[in-house]
Amino acid sequence: MSSPVQDLSVLHQRREQRLMLALALPALLVILLLVVLPVGWLAWQSVYHNGFTLENYRRIWSEDIYWRSFALTFQISLLVTLLALLLGYPIAYAASIAPKRWGIIILALVVLPFWTSVLVRAYAWLALLQRTGVINQLLRQLGLIDEPLALVHNTFGTVVATLHILLPFMVLPLYATMQQIPRDLMQAGASLGAGPMLTFWRIFFPLSLPGVLAGSTLVFVLALGFYITPELLGGGRTIMISMLVSRNVELYDQWGAASAVGVVLLVAVGAIFFAVSRFIPLDRVLGQK
Amino acid sequence: MITSCGRHALFGVSLGALATLSALPANADQITFVSQGGAYQKAQTIAILDPSAKKLGITINQDSIPDAWPAIKSQVASGKPTWDVVDVPTGYCLRGGEQGLLEKLDFSKLPNGAAMPDAYRSPYSVAYEFYSSVLAYSQKKYTAEAAPNSWADFWDVKKFPGRRALRNHPIATLEAALMADGVAPDKLYPLDVDRAFKKLEEIKPNITVWWTSGAQSAQLLNDGEVDMVMAWNGRVSALTKEGAKVAYTYNQGILQSTSLCILKDAPNLATAVRFLNEAVDPVHQANLPLHIDYGPANPKAFDTGVIKPERAAQLPSAPENAAKQALMSYAWWSSPAGEAAEKRWVGFMQK
C-alpha cells in the first residue's frame, strides 16, 4: 500500500506528462502532415503502379546509371567531408582558443556566407573559377599558366563549391565541442611535462572527437542530397543522386523511379545516423547539450 | 485509382488553401494561363495575352513555371486543376494527350487553329510559337569568312578548333548529330538513334559543358567559356543586342515549337477554348516577333503586313529560314522509340 503522499506525487507526474504531450502536439502534427505523410506517399508511390511492384528497386539494383550515380555521390560526399574536416578543424580550434573577441570574429567569418543563398554562391564560384574567371585571369597575368585551367564544369568545381557551402556545418559542431573541453586538463598535462603537441594529441584531440563525428555526419549527409551545385558547376557530367531524381521526373516522367531513388537515399541516411548513434548519443550530433 | 487518391491527399495537405479556392464556383470570364516566365512571357503578354483578353472581355490570370510537365501531371491527377491553358513544348502536349491529361480539342470551335498546317497541330494542341536550336559561335574566335556553318563543322575539331557546348538533353542534340553525320534535314525521322549516339561519342571529349538552362547556354558563350554552342536563337540574338560578339546560323537549325493545350477538366473550359482560338489569331501572332525573337506559329501572320520583310528574315519560322532547317517531329519523340532514346541519355552522359 502506498501512502497518500506518494499518490499525490504520481498524480502530479501524470498531469505534467499530459501537459507535455499537449504542448508537443502542434509540433507533432506539423511533422505528421509535412514529413511523415509525404514520405509515406513517396514510399508508397515507389512500390505501387497498377499493383504492387518492386520494379523500381530492381532497376536501381540492375541498371548501371543508378550504381554510377550512387558511387559518385558517396565519393564526392566523402571527399567533401574529409576536406571540410581538414579545413574546419583548425578554424574551430583557433576560434575556441583565441581571446573571446577574436573567436567571435572567426566564427562570424564562417557563418556570414552561410546566410547567402546557395544559388548565389554557386554563381559566385562560377565567376571565380571559369576560364575567363578571376582565378584564371590572375594566374595568367602572373605568367604562371599559358592556357586557362579547367577549374569548373567538372567534379573539381562541384567539390570546391560544395565544400564552401558545407564548411559551417563542420565548424559549428566542432567549436561547440571544443568550447566544452576544460582547459585545466591541458594545464595538468603540461604540468606533468607534456609539450603542446603531446597535450593536443593525447588530451584535446580525443575529447574533440564527438564534434568531429557530429560535424562529419552533418556534412556527409547534407552533401549526399546536393542538387543545385553539381547541376550548375558539374558541367552536366557530374550526375549526383538528386539530379537522377529530377531527371526521372522531368526527362523520363517516371515518378515511381524517382521516388524509389529518394527512398534509397533516405534509408542510406537513416542507416548512417543509426551507425553514428552507436558511437555517440544522437543528441550530441543534432544539438549540443 | 489509389495512386491518384494518394496524390490528392498530398495536394490536399500541401496546397490546402489553393484547393479550397479552386473548389469555389469558377468565374466563366477568366482563365489561368501558364507559360515559362521571363522575357518570353512578358513579350507574349504585350503581344497576345492583353489584346486577346481585351477582345474577348475576359481576365487572364498568369502563372509561370520553367518546366510545367510535373505540375500538369499532379494537377490533373488531383482531379481539381487550377490551370486552364498551358504553353509548353509541343512534345508535352502530345504525351499529355496520350496519357489523358489534356482536353481533346474541337477544331470547329477553333477556326484559327483549323486553318494551320496539319504538322502544326494535334488533336490536343495548336502550335503557338517557333524557336530554333541553332549553331552559335563567338566572333572573337571565328571570323565571318571562316565561321562554322553546319553541324558537320561543329563536329570538325581540326578545321574549327575551340571549346564547345551542347544541351544536356537528347532532343535536338540527336538531330544535330545525325546531320553532322550527313543525314539530310528532311530525312531525319525516324531517327537512327544508334547512329546519333555513336556520332555524339565522337564529339563528347570536346564538349566542355553540357548546359541545362537556356540562360546558361548564353552565359557560356558570352563569358568565352565556350567558342561554339548549340543554343536557342532568341538567347543568342539577346546577346547580340547587348553588344556581345556572337553570331548564329539558321542553316541546319532544328525548328521547334511550343503549343497551347488545355488541362483535362480545366476549371474554365469554355473560356479556355475561346482564348486558345484567339491566341493563334494571325494578327496577335504577328505581334509577337515585335517584342521577342521568336516566330509566330500561324503562317498567316507573315501575310498580315505587321512583320516587315527585314524582320521576317531574322525569325526562325519565316518561310525562307524554315526552308534551311529541320522541323522537329514531336510525334516521333513521344513515340516508344523516342522515349527509349530519351532514356539512353543519362547513361550516355555518365560514360
mmCIF file of C-alpha atoms in Angstrom, chain A residues 33-34 37-38 41 44-45 48-50 64-66 68-69 130-132 152-153 231-232 235-237 239 244 247 249-255, chain B residues 1-3 6-7 10 13 67 69-70 73 92 95 99 163 168-170 207-210 212 220 223-225 342-343 345-347 349-351:
data_model
loop_
_atom_site.group_PDB
_atom_site.id
_atom_site.type_symbol
_atom_site.label_atom_id
_atom_site.label_comp_id
_atom_site.label_asym_id
_atom_site.label_seq_id
_atom_site.Cartn_x
_atom_site.Cartn_y
_atom_site.Cartn_z
ATOM 1 C CA LEU A 33 1.492 16.463 -42.104
ATOM 2 C CA LEU A 34 4.655 17.800 -43.673
ATOM 3 C CA LEU A 37 2.632 11.785 -44.834
ATOM 4 C CA PRO A 38 4.641 12.956 -47.878
ATOM 5 C CA TRP A 41 3.322 8.764 -50.042
ATOM 6 C CA TRP A 44 4.037 4.074 -51.498
ATOM 7 C CA GLN A 45 4.485 5.509 -54.967
ATOM 8 C CA TYR A 48 2.750 0.859 -56.345
ATOM 9 C CA HIS A 49 1.948 1.247 -60.009
ATOM 10 C CA ASN A 50 -1.262 -0.519 -61.048
ATOM 11 C CA ASP A 64 24.329 0.977 -64.354
ATOM 12 C CA ILE A 65 23.285 4.605 -64.209
ATOM 13 C CA TYR A 66 21.997 4.291 -60.657
ATOM 14 C CA ARG A 68 27.374 5.010 -61.004
ATOM 15 C CA SER A 69 25.460 7.942 -59.543
ATOM 16 C CA GLN A 130 35.604 29.719 -65.082
ATOM 17 C CA ARG A 131 38.013 30.089 -67.991
ATOM 18 C CA THR A 132 37.795 33.873 -68.032
ATOM 19 C CA VAL A 152 34.808 24.349 -63.214
ATOM 20 C CA HIS A 153 32.176 22.396 -65.186
ATOM 21 C CA GLU A 231 23.834 20.958 -61.597
ATOM 22 C CA LEU A 232 25.458 24.369 -62.151
ATOM 23 C CA GLY A 235 29.151 20.702 -66.485
ATOM 24 C CA GLY A 236 26.463 18.062 -66.933
ATOM 25 C CA ARG A 237 28.837 15.189 -66.340
ATOM 26 C CA ILE A 239 25.469 13.363 -62.082
ATOM 27 C CA LEU A 244 18.811 11.472 -61.121
ATOM 28 C CA ARG A 247 15.842 13.624 -64.430
ATOM 29 C CA VAL A 249 10.612 13.183 -63.164
ATOM 30 C CA GLU A 250 11.390 15.756 -65.831
ATOM 31 C CA LEU A 251 13.002 13.755 -68.592
ATOM 32 C CA TYR A 252 11.589 10.295 -68.156
ATOM 33 C CA ASP A 253 8.287 11.038 -66.498
ATOM 34 C CA GLN A 254 8.852 8.221 -64.021
ATOM 35 C CA TRP A 255 7.679 9.288 -60.613
ATOM 36 C CA MET B 1 -7.017 4.636 -58.672
ATOM 37 C CA ILE B 2 -5.166 4.509 -55.429
ATOM 38 C CA THR B 3 -2.141 6.479 -56.611
ATOM 39 C CA GLY B 6 -2.555 9.410 -52.691
ATOM 40 C CA ARG B 7 -1.673 12.380 -54.811
ATOM 41 C CA LEU B 10 -0.799 15.195 -50.715
ATOM 42 C CA VAL B 13 -2.178 18.809 -47.470
ATOM 43 C CA ASP B 67 9.012 23.139 -66.528
ATOM 44 C CA TRP B 69 5.115 18.977 -67.014
ATOM 45 C CA PRO B 70 5.346 17.561 -63.462
ATOM 46 C CA LYS B 73 0.564 15.676 -64.132
ATOM 47 C CA TYR B 92 4.376 17.557 -73.691
ATOM 48 C CA ARG B 95 2.412 12.986 -74.402
ATOM 49 C CA GLN B 99 -1.960 9.997 -71.042
ATOM 50 C CA ARG B 163 35.625 24.722 -76.964
ATOM 51 C CA ASN B 168 22.219 18.211 -71.721
ATOM 52 C CA HIS B 169 19.167 16.726 -73.365
ATOM 53 C CA PRO B 170 18.671 14.333 -76.281
ATOM 54 C CA ILE B 207 32.331 19.211 -75.148
ATOM 55 C CA THR B 208 33.324 21.439 -72.255
ATOM 56 C CA VAL B 209 29.850 21.911 -70.833
ATOM 57 C CA TRP B 210 26.518 20.166 -71.271
ATOM 58 C CA THR B 212 20.840 22.598 -68.718
ATOM 59 C CA LEU B 220 28.765 30.287 -71.608
ATOM 60 C CA ASP B 223 31.836 34.645 -70.968
ATOM 61 C CA GLY B 224 34.083 32.972 -73.516
ATOM 62 C CA GLU B 225 33.764 29.725 -71.598
ATOM 63 C CA GLU B 342 15.491 9.752 -74.088
ATOM 64 C CA LYS B 343 16.183 7.016 -71.587
ATOM 65 C CA TRP B 345 20.696 9.909 -72.342
ATOM 66 C CA VAL B 346 21.761 9.737 -68.690
ATOM 67 C CA GLY B 347 23.702 6.551 -69.377
ATOM 68 C CA MET B 349 26.369 11.259 -70.079
ATOM 69 C CA GLN B 350 27.829 9.087 -67.341
ATOM 70 C CA LYS B 351 30.110 7.009 -69.544
#
